[in-house]
Amino acid sequence: MAYDYDDQNIFAKILRGEIPNKTVMETEHSLAFEDINPQAPQHVLVIPKGAYVTFDHFAAEASDAEISDYVRTVGEVARKLGVTPDMASGYRMLTNAGPDAHQEVPHLHVHIFAGAFLGRMIDVPKQR
Ligand code: 5GP
């Protein structure tokens, strides 16, 4: 099945500079910026600059250069935030894909949450 990328999604607009963002880090292939509605004291989103909907889409179709840049950027952002376990008490990274995961923006993003105890991994509600 082909992935259908909507270039009107909010992160595509951020990448085109049509909407402002609070940039944490930018590389050739990736951008990290603060989440507009933080769910933890520190909440940063890391996106690839390429048109990928989900992590599986990215893994299937991105170039090796994009993949290594993105993976290294996620790690570097955690380090830049000062939250890695060698410096602080850690962080959580998470990426949602599709409706069951409640993905709101159809452009791949990894969330990095930190700055407080984040509880157990996942809380599955009884209803949507
Ligand atoms: P998802 O539910 O797709 O995993 O997460 C989407 C995230 O994007 C949410 O945490 C939401 O707060 C964030 N978000 C939505 N619109 C904007 C925006 O215009 N700017 C920023 N910085 N974050 C946004």
Short mmCIF file of N, CA and C and ligand atoms in Angstrom, two decimals:
data_model
loop_
_atom_site.label_atom_id
_atom_site.label_comp_id
_atom_site.label_asym_id
_atom_site.label_seq_id
_atom_site.Cartn_x
_atom_site.Cartn_y
_atom_site.Cartn_z
N MET A 1 0.84 -1.20 0.00
CA MET A 1 0.00 0.00 0.00
C MET A 1 0.88 1.25 0.00
N ALA A 2 0.48 2.23 -0.80
CA ALA A 2 1.27 3.47 -0.87
C ALA A 2 0.86 4.40 0.28
N TYR A 3 1.80 5.15 0.76
CA TYR A 3 1.52 6.12 1.82
C TYR A 3 1.08 7.42 1.15
N ASP A 4 0.00 7.99 1.68
CA ASP A 4 -0.57 9.20 1.11
C ASP A 4 -0.20 10.38 2.02
N TYR A 5 0.70 11.24 1.56
CA TYR A 5 1.16 12.36 2.40
C TYR A 5 0.36 13.62 2.08
N ASP A 6 -0.21 14.22 3.12
CA ASP A 6 -0.99 15.46 2.97
C ASP A 6 -0.07 16.66 3.22
N ASP A 7 0.28 17.38 2.15
CA ASP A 7 1.25 18.47 2.34
C ASP A 7 0.63 19.72 2.96
N GLN A 8 -0.63 19.63 3.37
CA GLN A 8 -1.26 20.74 4.10
C GLN A 8 -1.25 20.49 5.60
N ASN A 9 -0.62 19.40 6.06
CA ASN A 9 -0.59 19.16 7.51
C ASN A 9 0.26 20.24 8.19
N ILE A 10 0.02 20.40 9.49
CA ILE A 10 0.60 21.53 10.22
C ILE A 10 2.14 21.49 10.25
N PHE A 11 2.71 20.29 10.28
CA PHE A 11 4.18 20.22 10.34
C PHE A 11 4.79 20.52 8.96
N ALA A 12 4.07 20.20 7.90
CA ALA A 12 4.54 20.59 6.56
C ALA A 12 4.57 22.12 6.48
N LYS A 13 3.57 22.76 7.08
CA LYS A 13 3.52 24.23 7.09
C LYS A 13 4.66 24.80 7.92
N ILE A 14 4.96 24.17 9.04
CA ILE A 14 6.10 24.61 9.86
C ILE A 14 7.39 24.48 9.06
N LEU A 15 7.56 23.36 8.36
CA LEU A 15 8.78 23.15 7.57
C LEU A 15 8.91 24.18 6.45
N ARG A 16 7.78 24.62 5.89
CA ARG A 16 7.83 25.63 4.82
C ARG A 16 7.96 27.04 5.38
N GLY A 17 7.94 27.17 6.73
CA GLY A 17 8.06 28.50 7.35
C GLY A 17 6.76 29.27 7.34
N GLU A 18 5.64 28.60 7.08
CA GLU A 18 4.34 29.29 7.04
C GLU A 18 3.77 29.49 8.45
N ILE A 19 4.24 28.67 9.40
CA ILE A 19 3.80 28.75 10.79
C ILE A 19 5.07 28.79 11.65
N PRO A 20 5.10 29.68 12.66
CA PRO A 20 6.32 29.75 13.48
C PRO A 20 6.47 28.55 14.41
N ASN A 21 7.68 28.32 14.85
CA ASN A 21 7.92 27.25 15.84
C ASN A 21 9.08 27.68 16.72
N LYS A 22 9.14 27.07 17.90
CA LYS A 22 10.28 27.31 18.80
C LYS A 22 11.28 26.20 18.58
N THR A 23 12.25 26.48 17.71
CA THR A 23 13.22 25.45 17.30
C THR A 23 14.19 25.13 18.43
N VAL A 24 14.39 23.83 18.64
CA VAL A 24 15.37 23.35 19.61
C VAL A 24 16.66 22.95 18.88
N MET A 25 16.50 22.40 17.68
CA MET A 25 17.67 21.95 16.92
C MET A 25 17.24 21.75 15.46
N GLU A 26 18.14 22.06 14.54
CA GLU A 26 17.87 21.82 13.13
C GLU A 26 19.11 21.24 12.48
N THR A 27 18.91 20.23 11.65
CA THR A 27 20.00 19.62 10.89
C THR A 27 19.59 19.59 9.42
N GLU A 28 20.43 18.99 8.61
CA GLU A 28 20.12 18.91 7.17
C GLU A 28 18.77 18.24 6.92
N HIS A 29 18.48 17.17 7.65
CA HIS A 29 17.28 16.38 7.36
C HIS A 29 16.23 16.37 8.46
N SER A 30 16.45 17.07 9.55
CA SER A 30 15.55 16.97 10.71
C SER A 30 15.34 18.32 11.38
N LEU A 31 14.20 18.44 12.07
CA LEU A 31 13.89 19.65 12.82
C LEU A 31 13.28 19.24 14.16
N ALA A 32 13.73 19.86 15.24
CA ALA A 32 13.16 19.62 16.57
C ALA A 32 12.63 20.94 17.10
N PHE A 33 11.42 20.90 17.65
CA PHE A 33 10.80 22.14 18.16
C PHE A 33 9.89 21.80 19.33
N GLU A 34 9.57 22.83 20.12
CA GLU A 34 8.74 22.62 21.30
C GLU A 34 7.29 22.34 20.90
N ASP A 35 6.67 21.40 21.61
CA ASP A 35 5.25 21.12 21.38
C ASP A 35 4.42 22.31 21.87
N ILE A 36 3.41 22.68 21.09
CA ILE A 36 2.60 23.84 21.42
C ILE A 36 1.71 23.60 22.65
N ASN A 37 1.46 22.35 22.95
CA ASN A 37 0.59 22.00 24.08
C ASN A 37 1.29 20.93 24.92
N PRO A 38 2.32 21.36 25.68
CA PRO A 38 3.19 20.37 26.34
C PRO A 38 2.46 19.48 27.34
N GLN A 39 2.80 18.20 27.29
CA GLN A 39 2.19 17.21 28.19
C GLN A 39 3.14 16.83 29.32
N ALA A 40 4.28 17.49 29.39
CA ALA A 40 5.27 17.27 30.45
C ALA A 40 6.06 18.57 30.53
N PRO A 41 6.82 18.80 31.62
CA PRO A 41 7.58 20.05 31.73
C PRO A 41 8.48 20.30 30.52
N GLN A 42 9.04 19.24 29.98
CA GLN A 42 9.78 19.36 28.70
C GLN A 42 9.08 18.45 27.69
N HIS A 43 8.70 19.01 26.55
CA HIS A 43 8.00 18.23 25.51
C HIS A 43 8.43 18.78 24.15
N VAL A 44 9.25 18.01 23.49
CA VAL A 44 9.82 18.44 22.20
C VAL A 44 9.44 17.42 21.14
N LEU A 45 9.16 17.91 19.94
CA LEU A 45 8.85 17.06 18.79
C LEU A 45 10.04 17.06 17.85
N VAL A 46 10.36 15.89 17.33
CA VAL A 46 11.45 15.79 16.34
C VAL A 46 10.85 15.21 15.06
N ILE A 47 11.03 15.95 13.97
CA ILE A 47 10.45 15.50 12.69
C ILE A 47 11.55 15.43 11.62
N PRO A 48 11.36 14.50 10.68
CA PRO A 48 12.23 14.54 9.51
C PRO A 48 11.72 15.65 8.57
N LYS A 49 12.60 16.21 7.77
CA LYS A 49 12.15 17.24 6.82
C LYS A 49 11.44 16.63 5.61
N GLY A 50 11.68 15.37 5.36
CA GLY A 50 11.04 14.69 4.23
C GLY A 50 9.57 14.40 4.50
N ALA A 51 8.84 14.08 3.43
CA ALA A 51 7.39 13.89 3.49
C ALA A 51 7.05 12.45 3.88
N TYR A 52 7.13 12.15 5.18
CA TYR A 52 6.83 10.81 5.69
C TYR A 52 5.71 10.89 6.71
N VAL A 53 4.77 9.96 6.62
CA VAL A 53 3.58 10.01 7.45
C VAL A 53 3.83 9.39 8.83
N THR A 54 4.52 8.26 8.83
CA THR A 54 4.70 7.49 10.06
C THR A 54 6.13 6.95 10.12
N PHE A 55 6.47 6.36 11.25
CA PHE A 55 7.80 5.77 11.39
C PHE A 55 8.00 4.64 10.39
N ASP A 56 6.97 3.81 10.22
CA ASP A 56 7.11 2.68 9.28
C ASP A 56 7.29 3.17 7.85
N HIS A 57 6.60 4.28 7.49
CA HIS A 57 6.78 4.88 6.18
C HIS A 57 8.22 5.35 6.01
N PHE A 58 8.71 6.04 7.03
CA PHE A 58 10.08 6.56 7.02
C PHE A 58 11.09 5.41 6.90
N ALA A 59 10.88 4.38 7.72
CA ALA A 59 11.82 3.24 7.71
C ALA A 59 11.85 2.56 6.34
N ALA A 60 10.68 2.54 5.66
CA ALA A 60 10.61 1.86 4.37
C ALA A 60 11.20 2.69 3.24
N GLU A 61 11.04 4.02 3.30
CA GLU A 61 11.34 4.83 2.11
C GLU A 61 12.42 5.90 2.26
N ALA A 62 12.80 6.22 3.48
CA ALA A 62 13.82 7.27 3.65
C ALA A 62 15.19 6.74 3.25
N SER A 63 16.07 7.67 2.88
CA SER A 63 17.45 7.29 2.55
C SER A 63 18.23 7.01 3.84
N ASP A 64 19.35 6.32 3.69
CA ASP A 64 20.20 6.06 4.86
C ASP A 64 20.64 7.38 5.51
N ALA A 65 20.90 8.38 4.68
CA ALA A 65 21.34 9.68 5.22
C ALA A 65 20.24 10.31 6.08
N GLU A 66 19.00 10.23 5.60
CA GLU A 66 17.88 10.80 6.38
C GLU A 66 17.70 10.02 7.68
N ILE A 67 17.79 8.70 7.59
CA ILE A 67 17.56 7.87 8.78
C ILE A 67 18.64 8.11 9.83
N SER A 68 19.88 8.14 9.41
CA SER A 68 20.93 8.34 10.42
C SER A 68 20.86 9.75 10.99
N ASP A 69 20.56 10.73 10.17
CA ASP A 69 20.41 12.11 10.66
C ASP A 69 19.29 12.17 11.69
N TYR A 70 18.16 11.54 11.38
CA TYR A 70 16.99 11.62 12.27
C TYR A 70 17.26 10.92 13.61
N VAL A 71 17.78 9.71 13.53
CA VAL A 71 18.05 8.97 14.77
C VAL A 71 19.05 9.72 15.64
N ARG A 72 20.08 10.24 15.02
CA ARG A 72 21.09 10.99 15.79
C ARG A 72 20.50 12.28 16.35
N THR A 73 19.60 12.91 15.60
CA THR A 73 18.99 14.16 16.09
C THR A 73 18.13 13.89 17.31
N VAL A 74 17.34 12.82 17.28
CA VAL A 74 16.51 12.49 18.46
C VAL A 74 17.41 12.34 19.69
N GLY A 75 18.49 11.60 19.56
CA GLY A 75 19.40 11.41 20.69
C GLY A 75 20.07 12.71 21.12
N GLU A 76 20.44 13.51 20.13
CA GLU A 76 21.13 14.78 20.41
C GLU A 76 20.19 15.76 21.11
N VAL A 77 18.91 15.75 20.73
CA VAL A 77 17.94 16.64 21.38
C VAL A 77 17.81 16.25 22.86
N ALA A 78 17.70 14.96 23.14
CA ALA A 78 17.61 14.52 24.54
C ALA A 78 18.83 15.00 25.32
N ARG A 79 19.97 14.92 24.67
CA ARG A 79 21.22 15.36 25.31
C ARG A 79 21.19 16.89 25.51
N LYS A 80 20.72 17.59 24.47
CA LYS A 80 20.65 19.06 24.53
C LYS A 80 19.69 19.53 25.62
N LEU A 81 18.61 18.78 25.81
CA LEU A 81 17.65 19.13 26.87
C LEU A 81 18.21 18.80 28.25
N GLY A 82 19.28 18.04 28.28
CA GLY A 82 19.91 17.69 29.55
C GLY A 82 19.17 16.63 30.32
N VAL A 83 18.46 15.75 29.61
CA VAL A 83 17.58 14.79 30.30
C VAL A 83 18.03 13.34 30.19
N THR A 84 19.16 13.08 29.53
CA THR A 84 19.59 11.69 29.38
C THR A 84 19.99 11.14 30.75
N PRO A 85 19.83 9.83 30.95
CA PRO A 85 20.07 9.26 32.28
C PRO A 85 21.49 9.46 32.82
N ASP A 86 22.44 9.76 31.96
CA ASP A 86 23.78 10.05 32.48
C ASP A 86 23.86 11.46 33.08
N MET A 87 22.86 12.31 32.75
CA MET A 87 22.86 13.69 33.25
C MET A 87 21.70 13.96 34.22
N ALA A 88 20.57 13.30 33.98
CA ALA A 88 19.36 13.60 34.75
C ALA A 88 18.57 12.31 34.95
N SER A 89 17.26 12.45 35.21
CA SER A 89 16.52 11.22 35.53
C SER A 89 15.74 10.66 34.35
N GLY A 90 16.09 11.08 33.14
CA GLY A 90 15.59 10.37 31.97
C GLY A 90 14.46 11.05 31.23
N TYR A 91 13.95 10.35 30.26
CA TYR A 91 12.94 10.89 29.35
C TYR A 91 12.18 9.73 28.72
N ARG A 92 11.10 10.07 28.04
CA ARG A 92 10.37 9.07 27.25
C ARG A 92 10.29 9.56 25.82
N MET A 93 10.50 8.67 24.85
CA MET A 93 10.24 9.02 23.45
C MET A 93 9.12 8.13 22.94
N LEU A 94 8.29 8.74 22.10
CA LEU A 94 7.08 8.04 21.66
C LEU A 94 6.70 8.56 20.28
N THR A 95 6.19 7.67 19.43
CA THR A 95 5.65 8.13 18.16
C THR A 95 4.33 7.42 17.89
N ASN A 96 3.33 8.20 17.51
CA ASN A 96 2.00 7.66 17.22
C ASN A 96 1.85 7.45 15.72
N ALA A 97 1.17 6.35 15.35
CA ALA A 97 0.92 6.07 13.93
C ALA A 97 -0.52 5.60 13.77
N GLY A 98 -1.32 6.42 13.11
CA GLY A 98 -2.68 6.02 12.77
C GLY A 98 -3.69 6.24 13.88
N PRO A 99 -4.96 5.96 13.57
CA PRO A 99 -6.06 6.29 14.47
C PRO A 99 -6.04 5.57 15.82
N ASP A 100 -5.65 4.31 15.88
CA ASP A 100 -5.64 3.64 17.18
C ASP A 100 -4.64 4.27 18.13
N ALA A 101 -3.60 4.87 17.58
CA ALA A 101 -2.59 5.55 18.41
C ALA A 101 -2.91 7.04 18.58
N HIS A 102 -4.05 7.46 18.01
CA HIS A 102 -4.49 8.86 18.10
C HIS A 102 -3.47 9.81 17.49
N GLN A 103 -2.92 9.44 16.33
CA GLN A 103 -2.01 10.35 15.62
C GLN A 103 -2.83 11.51 15.08
N GLU A 104 -2.47 12.73 15.50
CA GLU A 104 -3.23 13.92 15.07
C GLU A 104 -2.61 14.57 13.84
N VAL A 105 -1.30 14.55 13.78
CA VAL A 105 -0.62 15.23 12.67
C VAL A 105 0.04 14.17 11.79
N PRO A 106 -0.37 14.09 10.51
CA PRO A 106 0.12 13.00 9.65
C PRO A 106 1.48 13.28 9.00
N HIS A 107 2.42 13.67 9.85
CA HIS A 107 3.83 13.81 9.44
C HIS A 107 4.61 13.21 10.60
N LEU A 108 5.49 12.24 10.31
CA LEU A 108 6.22 11.56 11.38
C LEU A 108 6.78 12.52 12.41
N HIS A 109 6.52 12.24 13.67
CA HIS A 109 7.15 13.00 14.76
C HIS A 109 7.39 12.07 15.93
N VAL A 110 8.57 12.22 16.53
CA VAL A 110 8.87 11.57 17.81
C VAL A 110 8.65 12.63 18.88
N HIS A 111 7.87 12.26 19.91
CA HIS A 111 7.73 13.12 21.08
C HIS A 111 8.86 12.78 22.04
N ILE A 112 9.45 13.78 22.64
CA ILE A 112 10.37 13.57 23.77
C ILE A 112 9.75 14.28 24.98
N PHE A 113 9.43 13.47 25.99
CA PHE A 113 8.83 14.01 27.23
C PHE A 113 9.87 13.88 28.35
N ALA A 114 9.95 14.89 29.21
CA ALA A 114 10.89 14.80 30.33
C ALA A 114 10.57 15.89 31.35
N GLY A 115 11.30 15.83 32.45
CA GLY A 115 11.19 16.87 33.45
C GLY A 115 10.29 16.52 34.62
N ALA A 116 9.73 15.33 34.61
CA ALA A 116 8.88 14.87 35.72
C ALA A 116 8.79 13.36 35.63
N PHE A 117 8.38 12.73 36.73
CA PHE A 117 8.12 11.28 36.66
C PHE A 117 6.94 11.05 35.72
N LEU A 118 7.11 10.18 34.75
CA LEU A 118 6.14 10.03 33.67
C LEU A 118 5.20 8.83 33.84
N GLY A 119 5.34 8.14 34.95
CA GLY A 119 4.43 7.02 35.19
C GLY A 119 4.77 5.83 34.32
N ARG A 120 3.87 4.87 34.30
CA ARG A 120 4.12 3.66 33.51
C ARG A 120 3.93 3.96 32.03
N MET A 121 4.30 3.01 31.22
CA MET A 121 4.44 3.21 29.78
C MET A 121 3.17 3.67 29.08
N ILE A 122 2.05 3.03 29.35
CA ILE A 122 0.86 3.29 28.54
C ILE A 122 -0.39 3.06 29.38
N ASP A 123 -1.41 3.87 29.09
CA ASP A 123 -2.69 3.76 29.78
C ASP A 123 -3.75 3.60 28.70
N VAL A 124 -4.29 2.40 28.54
CA VAL A 124 -5.25 2.16 27.47
C VAL A 124 -6.65 2.44 27.98
N PRO A 125 -7.34 3.44 27.39
CA PRO A 125 -8.69 3.75 27.85
C PRO A 125 -9.70 2.71 27.37
N LYS A 126 -10.86 2.67 28.03
CA LYS A 126 -11.91 1.72 27.61
C LYS A 126 -12.59 2.21 26.31
N GLN A 127 -12.64 3.55 26.15
CA GLN A 127 -13.29 4.11 24.97
C GLN A 127 -12.35 5.08 24.27
N ARG A 128 -12.65 5.38 22.98
CA ARG A 128 -11.88 6.39 22.25
C ARG A 128 -12.11 7.77 22.81
P1 5GP B 1 0.20 13.30 17.76
O1 5GP B 1 -1.09 13.15 18.51
O2 5GP B 1 -0.02 13.41 16.28
O3 5GP B 1 1.20 12.26 18.14
O4 5GP B 1 0.85 14.66 18.27
C1 5GP B 1 0.71 15.88 17.62
C2 5GP B 1 1.36 16.93 18.50
O5 5GP B 1 1.53 18.10 17.74
C3 5GP B 1 0.53 17.30 19.72
O6 5GP B 1 1.29 17.05 20.91
C4 5GP B 1 0.23 18.79 19.53
O7 5GP B 1 0.25 19.53 20.73
C5 5GP B 1 1.32 19.22 18.58
N1 5GP B 1 0.98 20.33 17.71
C6 5GP B 1 -0.16 20.46 16.98
N2 5GP B 1 -0.14 21.62 16.29
C7 5GP B 1 1.05 22.21 16.57
C8 5GP B 1 1.66 23.43 16.15
O8 5GP B 1 1.11 24.21 15.36
N3 5GP B 1 2.88 23.72 16.66
C9 5GP B 1 3.52 22.89 17.54
N4 5GP B 1 4.71 23.27 17.97
N5 5GP B 1 2.98 21.73 17.96
C10 5GP B 1 1.75 21.40 17.48
#
